[in-house]
Short mmCIF file of C-alpha atoms and ligand atoms in Angstrom, two decimals:
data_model
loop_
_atom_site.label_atom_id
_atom_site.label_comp_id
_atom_site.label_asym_id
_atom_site.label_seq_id
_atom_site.Cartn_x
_atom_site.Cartn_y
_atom_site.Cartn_z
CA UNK A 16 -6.47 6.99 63.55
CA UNK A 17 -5.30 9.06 60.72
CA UNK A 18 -5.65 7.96 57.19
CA UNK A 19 -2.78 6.60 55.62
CA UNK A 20 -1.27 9.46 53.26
CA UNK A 21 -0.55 8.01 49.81
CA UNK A 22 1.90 9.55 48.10
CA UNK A 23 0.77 9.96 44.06
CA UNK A 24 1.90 8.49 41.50
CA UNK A 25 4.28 10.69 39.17
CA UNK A 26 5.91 8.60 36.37
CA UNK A 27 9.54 9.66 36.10
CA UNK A 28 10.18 12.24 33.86
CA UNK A 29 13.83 12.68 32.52
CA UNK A 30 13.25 14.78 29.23
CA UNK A 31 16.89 15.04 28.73
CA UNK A 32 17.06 11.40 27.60
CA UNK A 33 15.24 12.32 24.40
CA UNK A 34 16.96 12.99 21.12
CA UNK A 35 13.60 14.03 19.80
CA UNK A 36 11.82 17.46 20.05
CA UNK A 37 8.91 15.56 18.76
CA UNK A 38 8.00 12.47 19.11
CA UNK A 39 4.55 11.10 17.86
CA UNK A 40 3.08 7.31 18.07
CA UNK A 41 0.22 6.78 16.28
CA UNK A 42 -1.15 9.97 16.17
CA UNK A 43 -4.88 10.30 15.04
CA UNK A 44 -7.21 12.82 14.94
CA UNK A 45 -10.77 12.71 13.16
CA UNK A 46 -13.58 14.52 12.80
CA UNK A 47 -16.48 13.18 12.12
CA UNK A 48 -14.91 10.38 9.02
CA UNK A 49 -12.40 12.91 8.47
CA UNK A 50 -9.51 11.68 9.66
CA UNK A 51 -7.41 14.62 9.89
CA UNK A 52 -4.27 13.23 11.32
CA UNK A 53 -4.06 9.26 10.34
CA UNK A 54 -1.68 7.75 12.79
CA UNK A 55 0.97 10.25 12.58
CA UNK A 56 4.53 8.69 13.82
CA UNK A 57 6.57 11.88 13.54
CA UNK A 58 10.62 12.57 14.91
CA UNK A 59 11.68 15.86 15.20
CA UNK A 60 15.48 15.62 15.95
CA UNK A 61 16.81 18.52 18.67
CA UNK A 62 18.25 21.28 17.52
CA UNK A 63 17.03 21.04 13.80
CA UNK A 64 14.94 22.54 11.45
CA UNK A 65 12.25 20.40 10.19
CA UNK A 66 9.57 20.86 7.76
CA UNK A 67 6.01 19.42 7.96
CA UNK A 68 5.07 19.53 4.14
CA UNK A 69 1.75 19.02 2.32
CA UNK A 70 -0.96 20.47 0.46
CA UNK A 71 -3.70 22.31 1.68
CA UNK A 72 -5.94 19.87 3.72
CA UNK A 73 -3.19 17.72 4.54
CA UNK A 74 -3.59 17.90 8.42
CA UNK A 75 -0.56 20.39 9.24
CA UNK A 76 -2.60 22.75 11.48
CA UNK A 77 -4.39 20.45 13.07
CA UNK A 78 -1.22 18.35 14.19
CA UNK A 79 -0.08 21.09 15.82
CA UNK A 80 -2.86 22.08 17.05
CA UNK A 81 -3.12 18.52 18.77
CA UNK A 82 0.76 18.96 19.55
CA UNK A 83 -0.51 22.30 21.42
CA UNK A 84 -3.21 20.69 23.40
CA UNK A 85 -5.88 23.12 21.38
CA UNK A 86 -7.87 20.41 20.30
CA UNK A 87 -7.70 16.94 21.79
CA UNK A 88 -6.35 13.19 20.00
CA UNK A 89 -8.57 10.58 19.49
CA UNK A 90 -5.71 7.91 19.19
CA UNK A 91 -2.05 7.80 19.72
CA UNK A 92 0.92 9.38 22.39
CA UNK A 93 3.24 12.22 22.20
CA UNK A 94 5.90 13.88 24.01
CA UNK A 95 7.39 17.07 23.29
CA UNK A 96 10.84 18.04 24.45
CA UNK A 97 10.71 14.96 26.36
CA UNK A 98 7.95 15.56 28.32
CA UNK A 99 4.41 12.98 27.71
CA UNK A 100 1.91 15.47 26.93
CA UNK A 101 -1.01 15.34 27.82
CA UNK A 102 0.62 14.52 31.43
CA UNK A 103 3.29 17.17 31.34
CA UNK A 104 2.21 19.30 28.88
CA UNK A 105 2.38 22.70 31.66
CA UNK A 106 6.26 21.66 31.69
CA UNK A 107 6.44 21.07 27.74
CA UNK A 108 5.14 24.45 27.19
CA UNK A 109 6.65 26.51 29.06
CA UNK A 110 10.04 25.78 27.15
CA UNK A 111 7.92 26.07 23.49
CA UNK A 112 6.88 29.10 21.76
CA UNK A 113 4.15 28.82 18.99
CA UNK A 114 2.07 30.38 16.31
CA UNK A 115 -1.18 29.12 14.81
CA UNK A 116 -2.97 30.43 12.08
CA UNK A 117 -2.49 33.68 12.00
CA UNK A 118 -0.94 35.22 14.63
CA UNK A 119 -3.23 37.54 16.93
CA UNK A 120 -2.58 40.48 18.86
CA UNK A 121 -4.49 43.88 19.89
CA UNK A 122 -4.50 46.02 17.52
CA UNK A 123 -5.05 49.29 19.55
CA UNK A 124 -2.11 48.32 21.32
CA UNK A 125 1.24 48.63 20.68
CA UNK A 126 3.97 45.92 19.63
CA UNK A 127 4.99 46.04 22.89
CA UNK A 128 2.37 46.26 25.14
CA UNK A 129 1.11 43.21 23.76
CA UNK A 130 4.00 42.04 24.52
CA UNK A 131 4.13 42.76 28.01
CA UNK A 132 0.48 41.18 28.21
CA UNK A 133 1.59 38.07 27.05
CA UNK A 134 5.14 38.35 29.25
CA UNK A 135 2.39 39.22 32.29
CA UNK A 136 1.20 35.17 31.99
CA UNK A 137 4.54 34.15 31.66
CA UNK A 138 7.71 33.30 34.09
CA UNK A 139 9.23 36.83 35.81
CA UNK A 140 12.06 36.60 33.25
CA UNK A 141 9.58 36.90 30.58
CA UNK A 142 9.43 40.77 31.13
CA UNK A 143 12.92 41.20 30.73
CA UNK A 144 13.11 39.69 26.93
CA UNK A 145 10.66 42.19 26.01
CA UNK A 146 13.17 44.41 24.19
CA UNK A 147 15.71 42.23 23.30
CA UNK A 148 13.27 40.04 21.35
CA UNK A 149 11.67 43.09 19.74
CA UNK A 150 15.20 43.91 18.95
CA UNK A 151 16.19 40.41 17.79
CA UNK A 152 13.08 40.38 15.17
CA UNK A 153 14.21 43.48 13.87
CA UNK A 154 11.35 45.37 14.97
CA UNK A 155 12.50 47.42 17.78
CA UNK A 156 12.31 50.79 16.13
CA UNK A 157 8.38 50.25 15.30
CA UNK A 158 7.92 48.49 18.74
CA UNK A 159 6.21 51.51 20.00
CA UNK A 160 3.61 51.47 17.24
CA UNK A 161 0.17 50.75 17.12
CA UNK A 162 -0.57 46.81 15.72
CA UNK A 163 -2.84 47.74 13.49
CA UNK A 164 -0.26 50.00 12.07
CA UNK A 165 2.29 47.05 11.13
CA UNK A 166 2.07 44.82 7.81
CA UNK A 167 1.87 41.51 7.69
CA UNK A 168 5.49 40.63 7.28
CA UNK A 169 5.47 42.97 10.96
CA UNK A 170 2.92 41.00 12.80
CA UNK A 171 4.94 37.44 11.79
CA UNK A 172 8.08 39.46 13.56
CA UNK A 173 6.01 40.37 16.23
CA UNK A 174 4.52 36.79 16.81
CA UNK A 175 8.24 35.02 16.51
CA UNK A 176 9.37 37.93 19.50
CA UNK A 177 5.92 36.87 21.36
CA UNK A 178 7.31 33.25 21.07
CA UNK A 179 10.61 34.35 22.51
CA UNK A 180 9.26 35.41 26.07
CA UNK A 181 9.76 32.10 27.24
CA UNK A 182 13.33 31.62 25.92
CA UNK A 183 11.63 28.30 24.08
CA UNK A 184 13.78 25.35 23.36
CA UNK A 185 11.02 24.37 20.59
CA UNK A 186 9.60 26.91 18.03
CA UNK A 187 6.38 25.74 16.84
CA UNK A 188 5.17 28.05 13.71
CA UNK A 189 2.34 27.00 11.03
CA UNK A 190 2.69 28.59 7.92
CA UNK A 191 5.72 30.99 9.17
CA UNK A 192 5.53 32.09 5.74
CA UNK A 193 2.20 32.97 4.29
CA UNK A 194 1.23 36.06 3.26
CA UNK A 195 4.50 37.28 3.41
CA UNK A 196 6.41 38.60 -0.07
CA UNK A 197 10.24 37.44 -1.22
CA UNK A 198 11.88 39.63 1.02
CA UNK A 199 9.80 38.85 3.58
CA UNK A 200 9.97 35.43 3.27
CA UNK A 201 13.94 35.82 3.08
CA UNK A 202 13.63 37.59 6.60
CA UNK A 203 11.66 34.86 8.29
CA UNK A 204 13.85 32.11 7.02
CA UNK A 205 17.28 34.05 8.52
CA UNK A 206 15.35 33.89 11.14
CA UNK A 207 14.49 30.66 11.72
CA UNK A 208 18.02 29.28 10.70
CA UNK A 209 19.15 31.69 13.19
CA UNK A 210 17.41 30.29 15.63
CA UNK A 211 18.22 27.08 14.96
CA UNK A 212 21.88 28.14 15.15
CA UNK A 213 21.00 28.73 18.97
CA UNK A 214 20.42 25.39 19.50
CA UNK A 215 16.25 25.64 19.55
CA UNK A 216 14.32 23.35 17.07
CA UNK A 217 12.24 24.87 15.14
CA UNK A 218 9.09 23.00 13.52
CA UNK A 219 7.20 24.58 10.49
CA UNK A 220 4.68 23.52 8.91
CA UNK A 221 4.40 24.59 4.58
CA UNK A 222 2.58 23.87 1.51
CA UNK A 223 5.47 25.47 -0.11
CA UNK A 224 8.22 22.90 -1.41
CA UNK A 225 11.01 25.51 -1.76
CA UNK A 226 10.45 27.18 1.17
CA UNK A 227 11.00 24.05 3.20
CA UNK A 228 14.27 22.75 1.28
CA UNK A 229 15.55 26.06 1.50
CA UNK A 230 15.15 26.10 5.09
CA UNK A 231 14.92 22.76 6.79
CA UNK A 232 17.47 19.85 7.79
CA UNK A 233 14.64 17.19 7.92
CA UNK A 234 11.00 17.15 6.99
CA UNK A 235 7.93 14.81 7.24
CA UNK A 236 5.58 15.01 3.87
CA UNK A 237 1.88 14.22 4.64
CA UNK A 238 -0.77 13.67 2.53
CA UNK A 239 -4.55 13.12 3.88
CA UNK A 240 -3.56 13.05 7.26
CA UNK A 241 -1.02 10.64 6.82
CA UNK A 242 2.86 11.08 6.84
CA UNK A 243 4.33 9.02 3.85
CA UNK A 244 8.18 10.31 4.59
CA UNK A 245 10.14 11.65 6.74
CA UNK A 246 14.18 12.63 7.67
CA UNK A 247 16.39 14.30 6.69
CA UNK A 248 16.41 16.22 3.48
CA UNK A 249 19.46 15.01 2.19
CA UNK A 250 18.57 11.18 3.00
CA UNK A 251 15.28 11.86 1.05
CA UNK A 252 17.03 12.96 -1.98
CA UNK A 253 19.75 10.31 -2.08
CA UNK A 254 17.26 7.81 -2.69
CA UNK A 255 15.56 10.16 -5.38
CA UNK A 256 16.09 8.99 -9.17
CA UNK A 257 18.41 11.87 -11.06
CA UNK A 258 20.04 12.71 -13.94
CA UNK A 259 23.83 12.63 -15.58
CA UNK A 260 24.29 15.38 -17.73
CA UNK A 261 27.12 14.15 -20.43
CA UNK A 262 28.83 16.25 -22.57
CA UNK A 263 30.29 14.15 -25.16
CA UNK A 264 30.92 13.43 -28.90
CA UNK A 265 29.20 11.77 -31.06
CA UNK A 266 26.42 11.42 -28.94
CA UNK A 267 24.73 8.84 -31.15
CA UNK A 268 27.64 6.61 -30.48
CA UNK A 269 27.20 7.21 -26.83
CA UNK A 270 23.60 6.31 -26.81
CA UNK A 271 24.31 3.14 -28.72
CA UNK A 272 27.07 2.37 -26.17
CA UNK A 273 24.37 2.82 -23.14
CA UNK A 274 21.00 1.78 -24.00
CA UNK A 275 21.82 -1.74 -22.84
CA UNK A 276 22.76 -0.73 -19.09
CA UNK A 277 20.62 -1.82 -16.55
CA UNK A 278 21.03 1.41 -14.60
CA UNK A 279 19.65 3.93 -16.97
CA UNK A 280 15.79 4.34 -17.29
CA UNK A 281 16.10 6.57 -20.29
CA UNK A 282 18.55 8.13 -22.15
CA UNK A 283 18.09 11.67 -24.11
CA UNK A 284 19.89 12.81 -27.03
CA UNK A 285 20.56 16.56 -26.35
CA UNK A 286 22.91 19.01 -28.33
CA UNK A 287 26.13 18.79 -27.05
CA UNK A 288 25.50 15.47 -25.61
CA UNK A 289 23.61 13.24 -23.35
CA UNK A 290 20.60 13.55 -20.43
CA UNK A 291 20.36 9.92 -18.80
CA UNK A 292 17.73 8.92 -16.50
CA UNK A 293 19.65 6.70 -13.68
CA UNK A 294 17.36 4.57 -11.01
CA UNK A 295 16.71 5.91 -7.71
CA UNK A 296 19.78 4.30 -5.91
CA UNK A 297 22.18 4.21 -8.18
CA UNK A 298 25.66 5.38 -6.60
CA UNK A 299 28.15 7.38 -7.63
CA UNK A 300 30.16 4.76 -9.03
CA UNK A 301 27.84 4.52 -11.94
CA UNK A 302 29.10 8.33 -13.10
CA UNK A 303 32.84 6.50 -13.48
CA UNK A 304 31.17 3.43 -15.07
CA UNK A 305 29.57 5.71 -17.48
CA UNK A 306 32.44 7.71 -18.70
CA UNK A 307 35.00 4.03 -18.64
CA UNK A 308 32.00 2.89 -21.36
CA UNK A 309 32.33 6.15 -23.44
CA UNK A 310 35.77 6.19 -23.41
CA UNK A 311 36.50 2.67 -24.14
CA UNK A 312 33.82 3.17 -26.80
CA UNK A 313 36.01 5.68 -28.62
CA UNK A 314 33.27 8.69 -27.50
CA UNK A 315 34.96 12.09 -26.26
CA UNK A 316 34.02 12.99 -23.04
CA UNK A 317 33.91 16.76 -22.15
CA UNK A 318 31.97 16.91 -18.66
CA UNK A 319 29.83 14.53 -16.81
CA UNK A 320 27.42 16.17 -14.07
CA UNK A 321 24.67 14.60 -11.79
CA UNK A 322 21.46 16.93 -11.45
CA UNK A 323 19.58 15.26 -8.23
CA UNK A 324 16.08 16.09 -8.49
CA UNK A 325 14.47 19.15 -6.22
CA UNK A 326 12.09 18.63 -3.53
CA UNK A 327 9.85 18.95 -5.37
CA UNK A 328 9.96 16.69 -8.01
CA UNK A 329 10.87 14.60 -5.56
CA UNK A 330 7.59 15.19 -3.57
CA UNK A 331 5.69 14.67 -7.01
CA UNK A 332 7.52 11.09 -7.89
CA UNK A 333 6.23 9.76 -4.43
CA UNK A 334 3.04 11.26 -4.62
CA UNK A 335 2.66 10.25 -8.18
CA UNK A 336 3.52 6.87 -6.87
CA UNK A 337 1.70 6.27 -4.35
CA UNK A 338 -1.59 7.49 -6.51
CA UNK A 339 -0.81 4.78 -8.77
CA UNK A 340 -0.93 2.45 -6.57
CA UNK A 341 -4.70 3.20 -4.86
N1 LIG B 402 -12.53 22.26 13.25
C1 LIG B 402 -12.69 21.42 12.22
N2 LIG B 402 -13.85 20.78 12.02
C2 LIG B 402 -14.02 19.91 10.99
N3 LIG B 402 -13.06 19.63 10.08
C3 LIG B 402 -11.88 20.25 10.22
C4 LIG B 402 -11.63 21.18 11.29
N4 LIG B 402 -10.35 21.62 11.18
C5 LIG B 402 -9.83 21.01 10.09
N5 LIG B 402 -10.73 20.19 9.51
C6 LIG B 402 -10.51 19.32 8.33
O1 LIG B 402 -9.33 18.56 8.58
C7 LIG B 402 -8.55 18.46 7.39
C8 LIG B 402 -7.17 19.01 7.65
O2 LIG B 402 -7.27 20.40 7.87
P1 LIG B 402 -6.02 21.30 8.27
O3 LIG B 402 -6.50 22.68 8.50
O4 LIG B 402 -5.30 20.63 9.39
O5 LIG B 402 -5.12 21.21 6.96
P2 LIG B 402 -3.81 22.04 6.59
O6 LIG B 402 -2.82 21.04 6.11
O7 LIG B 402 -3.42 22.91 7.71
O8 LIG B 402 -4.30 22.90 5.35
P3 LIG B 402 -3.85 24.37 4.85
O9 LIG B 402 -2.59 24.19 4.03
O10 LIG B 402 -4.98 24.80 4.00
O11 LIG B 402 -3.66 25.24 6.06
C9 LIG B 402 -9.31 19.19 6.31
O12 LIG B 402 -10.05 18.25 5.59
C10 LIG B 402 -10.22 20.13 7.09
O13 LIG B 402 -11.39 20.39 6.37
MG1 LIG B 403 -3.14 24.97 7.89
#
């Protein structure tokens, strides 16, 4: 009699369903006591930009290289464009494009004969986006020049067209822009946020705090491994302490008027006015509250203006404050 034929088990897969790019539980990856990645819950939104920020040693690479499947997790689940990795990771990557490190290519060969190796491993289609993704990183007219020939800025091109062989849906790129000058840099991030404006997500990963406000929706900021905020830029900031500029007269009299208010933290005489310090929170009904008290105080008010902090001072108060508290 012949053996019954099981059928296996495949879990069902709809990757569609997700609103994440990226989605992380738990995430942990150590080696030896150095836990690289601490139990890294990460959300990358579709179609977005998003920034995974922190200072050298932080863990960036080696997320992504655990995102990637280069180097396995010792804790924790993923799933990348909807797909469970490990399980479907062959189906994940095919629809993501990435760059680790450095990006690597032959350097006796040309721009686009590496290329075509790389198309060679990929999906039929592959070959045909040869030229239009040399074209698209503005490298077309050097495409037929030797690698070793190309600067740095050239090779980053060259590694964002490799990632575009397989018409990716997620851009994975760590440290798009190192080694690269300002007008480089400027280059790589039209890039990205043209890419983004196809409807790919694109996930860096950046020590540098500018670069990633400049050029992100939404970022994670991770410090020894472990991610200690994350969403969207704007969100982040909202809750960030800032300033009210006041131009006003006498400022003296002003000061006097305020220093009582439970909303300021500090206030600064400055010429021509007034620098308050207002609580992370506070709305913008405190700029009207301010300038009723002036007024009603007999102060003139010329301007009022709210200066939110950057990034990064923003990334320094949390970091600050979570020091203080270890
Ligand atoms: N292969 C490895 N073997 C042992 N330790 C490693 C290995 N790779 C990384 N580490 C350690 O893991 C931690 C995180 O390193 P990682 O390279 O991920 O940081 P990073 O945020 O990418 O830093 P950078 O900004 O310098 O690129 C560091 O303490 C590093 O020394
Ligand atoms: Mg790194």
């Amino acid at each position: 009699m012949a053996a019954p034929t099981v059928e296996p088990v495949v879990p069902p897969v709809r990757p569609g369903d997700s609103p994440w790019a990226v989605e992380t539980h738990g995430l942990t990856k150590r080696f030896k006591d150095n836990v690289a990645v601490d139990g890294v819950d990460l959300r990358v939104p579709r179609g977005c930009a998003f920034g995974y920020l922190g200072p050298n040693g932080a863990g960036k690479t080696t997320l992504i290289r655990v995102l990637l499947g280069l180097t396995h997790a010792d804790a924790g689940s993923m799933s990348l464009l909807g797909y469970p990795v490990p399980a479907h990771r062959d189906r994940a990557l095919a629809r993501i494009g990435a760059i680790v490190d450095e990006p690597r290519f032959h350097g006796h060969l040309t721009g686009r004969q590496n290329l075509q190796i790389l198309a060679a491993a990929r999906e039929p289609a592959a070959r045909a986006r040869i030229a239009p993704a040399l074209d698209r990183v503005g490298i077309a007219h050097r495409g037929d020049d030797k690698v070793s020939k190309y600067s740095m800025g050239m090779r980053q091109r060259l590694g964002v067209a490799a990632c575009l062989l397989g018409d990716p849906q997620l851009l994975i790129l760590d440290e798009p822009m190192n080694g690269l000058d300002p007008a480089g840099m400027l280059d790589m991030r039209e890039m990205i946020l043209s890419l983004r404006g196809e409807g790919r997500t694109v996930v860096l990963s950046s020590h540098l705090l500018d670069e990633v406000e400049r050029t992100c929706d939404a970022v994670a900021i991770v410090d020894r491994g472990k991610v200690i905020r994350q969403g969207p830029i704007a969100d982040l900031l909202a809750d960030s302490a800032f300033e009210l500029q006041v131009d006003c007269s006498p400022s003296d009299r002003a000061q006097a008027l305020l220093a009582g208010t439970r909303w300021q933290t500090g206030i600064h005489v400055e010429p021509g006015g007034l620098r308050i310090d207002l609580a992370p929170g506070t709305g913008r009904e405190t700029v009207a509250e301010v300038n009723r008290l002036l007024v009603e105080g007999g102060v003139s008010v010329y301007r009022l203006q709210e200066v939110h902090a950057s990034l990064e001072s923003w990334f320094l108060e949390v970091t600050t404050r979570l020091g203080e508290h270890q």
